[in-house]
XYZ file of C-alpha atoms in Angstrom:
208
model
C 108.813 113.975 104.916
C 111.072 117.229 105.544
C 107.449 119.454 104.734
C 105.439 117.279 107.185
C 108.052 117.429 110.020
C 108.537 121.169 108.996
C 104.644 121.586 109.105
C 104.038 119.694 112.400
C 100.405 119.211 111.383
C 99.467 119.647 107.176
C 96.625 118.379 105.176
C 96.593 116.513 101.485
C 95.397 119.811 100.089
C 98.685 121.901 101.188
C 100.887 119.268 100.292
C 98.909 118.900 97.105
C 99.304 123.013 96.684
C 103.158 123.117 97.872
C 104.282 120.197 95.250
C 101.822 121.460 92.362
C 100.443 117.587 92.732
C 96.944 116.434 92.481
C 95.206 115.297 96.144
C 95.170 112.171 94.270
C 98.548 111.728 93.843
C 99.607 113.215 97.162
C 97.313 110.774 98.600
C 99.121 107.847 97.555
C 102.172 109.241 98.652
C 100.688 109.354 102.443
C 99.124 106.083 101.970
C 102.823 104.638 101.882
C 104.002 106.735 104.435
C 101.191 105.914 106.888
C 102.020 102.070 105.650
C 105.736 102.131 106.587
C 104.669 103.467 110.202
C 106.357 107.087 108.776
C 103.109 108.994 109.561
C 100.116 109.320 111.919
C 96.717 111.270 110.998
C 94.000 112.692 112.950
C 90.885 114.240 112.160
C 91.631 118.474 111.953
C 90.138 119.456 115.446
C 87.123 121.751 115.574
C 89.303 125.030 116.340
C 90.411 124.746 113.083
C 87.898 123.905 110.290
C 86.972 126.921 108.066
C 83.575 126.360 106.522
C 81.038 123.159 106.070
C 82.029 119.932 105.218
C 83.314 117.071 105.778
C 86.231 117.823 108.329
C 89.853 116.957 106.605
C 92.663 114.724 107.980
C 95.967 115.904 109.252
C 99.223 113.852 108.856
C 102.395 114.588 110.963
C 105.821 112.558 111.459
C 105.784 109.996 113.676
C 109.322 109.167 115.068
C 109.918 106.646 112.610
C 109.466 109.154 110.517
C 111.644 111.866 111.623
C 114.101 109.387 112.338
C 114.071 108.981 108.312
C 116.004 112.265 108.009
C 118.505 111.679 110.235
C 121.443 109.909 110.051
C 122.485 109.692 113.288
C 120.724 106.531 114.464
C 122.137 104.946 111.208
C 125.970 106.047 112.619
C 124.855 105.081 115.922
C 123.392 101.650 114.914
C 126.375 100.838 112.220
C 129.037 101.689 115.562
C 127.126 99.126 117.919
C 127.127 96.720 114.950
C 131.116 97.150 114.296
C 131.420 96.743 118.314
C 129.366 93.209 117.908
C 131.593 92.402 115.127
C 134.881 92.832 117.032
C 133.450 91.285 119.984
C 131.949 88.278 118.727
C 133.132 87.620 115.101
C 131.084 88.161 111.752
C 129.029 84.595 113.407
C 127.639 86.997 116.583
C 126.876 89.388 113.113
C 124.551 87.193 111.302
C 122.995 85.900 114.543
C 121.868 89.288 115.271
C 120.421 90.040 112.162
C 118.610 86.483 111.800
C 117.040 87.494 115.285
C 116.061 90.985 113.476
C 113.883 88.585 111.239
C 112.434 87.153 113.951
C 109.160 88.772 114.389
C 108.749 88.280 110.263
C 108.937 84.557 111.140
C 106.450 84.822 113.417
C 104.267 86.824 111.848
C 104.378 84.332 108.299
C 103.809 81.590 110.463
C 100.588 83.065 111.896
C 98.964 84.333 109.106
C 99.507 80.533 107.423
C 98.107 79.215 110.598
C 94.894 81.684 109.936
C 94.359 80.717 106.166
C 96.079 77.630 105.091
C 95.334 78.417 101.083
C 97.092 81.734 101.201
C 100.312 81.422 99.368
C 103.737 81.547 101.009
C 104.774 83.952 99.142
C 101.484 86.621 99.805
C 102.145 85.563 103.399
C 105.882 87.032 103.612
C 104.486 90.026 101.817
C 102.113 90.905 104.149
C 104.335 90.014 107.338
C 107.027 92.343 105.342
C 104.510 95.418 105.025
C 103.390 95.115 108.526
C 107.777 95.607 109.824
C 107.714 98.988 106.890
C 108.745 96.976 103.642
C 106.164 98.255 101.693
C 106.296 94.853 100.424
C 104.447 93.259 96.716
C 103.758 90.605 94.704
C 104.773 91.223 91.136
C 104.887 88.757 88.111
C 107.933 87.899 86.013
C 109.015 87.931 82.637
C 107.656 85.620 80.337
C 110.663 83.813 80.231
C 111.142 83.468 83.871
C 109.004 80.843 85.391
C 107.218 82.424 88.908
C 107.160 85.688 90.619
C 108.351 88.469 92.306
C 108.689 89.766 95.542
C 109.781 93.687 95.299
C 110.308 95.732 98.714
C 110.225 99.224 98.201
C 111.152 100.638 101.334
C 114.388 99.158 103.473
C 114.302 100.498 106.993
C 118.317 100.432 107.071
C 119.944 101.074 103.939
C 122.972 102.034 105.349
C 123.371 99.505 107.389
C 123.176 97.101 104.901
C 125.257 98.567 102.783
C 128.070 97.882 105.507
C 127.322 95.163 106.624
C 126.225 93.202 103.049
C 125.261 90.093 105.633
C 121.740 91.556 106.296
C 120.720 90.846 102.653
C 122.638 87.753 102.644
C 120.342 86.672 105.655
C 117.399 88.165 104.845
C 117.256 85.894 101.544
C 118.340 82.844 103.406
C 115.215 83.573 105.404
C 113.052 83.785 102.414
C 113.930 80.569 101.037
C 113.439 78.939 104.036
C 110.099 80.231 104.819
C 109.098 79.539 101.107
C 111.135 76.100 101.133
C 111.890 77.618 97.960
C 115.585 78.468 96.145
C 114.856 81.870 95.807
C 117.023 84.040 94.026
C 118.299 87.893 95.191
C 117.856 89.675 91.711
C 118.324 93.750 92.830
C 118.642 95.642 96.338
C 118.802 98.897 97.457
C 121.407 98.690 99.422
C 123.585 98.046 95.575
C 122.065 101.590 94.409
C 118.637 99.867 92.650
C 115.396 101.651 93.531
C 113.940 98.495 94.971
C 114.779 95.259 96.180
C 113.704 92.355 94.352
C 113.590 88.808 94.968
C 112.899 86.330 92.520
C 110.774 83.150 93.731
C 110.660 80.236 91.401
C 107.033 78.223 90.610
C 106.804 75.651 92.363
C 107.767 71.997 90.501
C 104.844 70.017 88.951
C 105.163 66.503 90.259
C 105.315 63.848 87.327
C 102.521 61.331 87.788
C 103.642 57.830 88.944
């Protein structure tokens, strides 16, 4: 992100030649970015092509992105939060982050209504990826009866490493969604590289 910013306007094959990466794996790289809303692309304007060929695709920061290394809206958003908190009690707290969840809600509840055979849980991992979880679906251990949700990206780490509610909330929204006793198994916010959420199979029904 600090190269793209610093670049205003770069291609796969500088990145590629800057990190000594293939295009390939600089590609997926962007792909993520561009997925968590952290970059825009455009085709390279005339003025600039050298030679024939297809023309190439630029990437540069969107504000999301450049917002990513800062940390001042994190200290800025954590202050307002602390302000809530003596205001309105750790209650005014949780209600603000279950409104945060909102559009998530909303969005799960739609794509349902649009294909009533998709899974719950492939339904909360697409309505994560669209907000910039970078959300999956990921099976468990053979000993561990159902899957996985893992979110690789958190948009506020910091904050929810002050304010440990946000997780708390976030999972309570899972279950709920999934009617489903899901289970909080690693987060970023505790120092693990992704957060991952453990959602049991469902219960066969005995025949009567």
């Amino acid at each position: 992100m600090t190269s793209i910013v610093e670049h205003g306007w770069t291609t796969t094959a500088k990145l590629a030649e800057e990190f000594d990466l293939t295009p390939e794996a600089i590609r997926l790289h962007l792909q993520h970015l561009e997925e968590a809303g952290m970059v825009t692309v455009r085709i390279q304007p005339a003025s600039l092509r050298t030679g024939a060929g297809r023309p190439s695709k630029e990437f540069s920061a969107t504000a999301k992105g450049r917002e990513s290394l800062s940390q001042t809206y994190d200290t800025v958003a954590i202050s307002a939060i602390e302000t809530l908190e003596e205001l309105g009690g750790e209650q005014a707290v949780t209600r603000f982050f279950e409104q945060r969840f909102e559009a998530i809600e909303t969005r799960f509840a739609e794509l349902i209504a649009e294909d009533a055979s998709l899974p719950g849980f492939q339904a909360l991992s697409m309505a994560l990826n669209e907000d910039g979880f970078i959300a999956g679906i990921m099976p468990t251990s053979q000993n561990m009866a159902g899957t996985q949700l893992c979110q690789h990206q958190c948009p506020y780490p910091a904050i929810a490493v002050r304010f440990p509610q946000l997780c708390s909330v976030e999972t309570s929204i899972f279950s709920r969604l999934l009617d489903s006793h899901v289970q909080r198994l690693a987060t970023i916010a505790h120092g693990d590289g992704v957060c991952t959420t453990h959602i049991p199979a469902p219960m066969r029904k005995e025949n009567q």
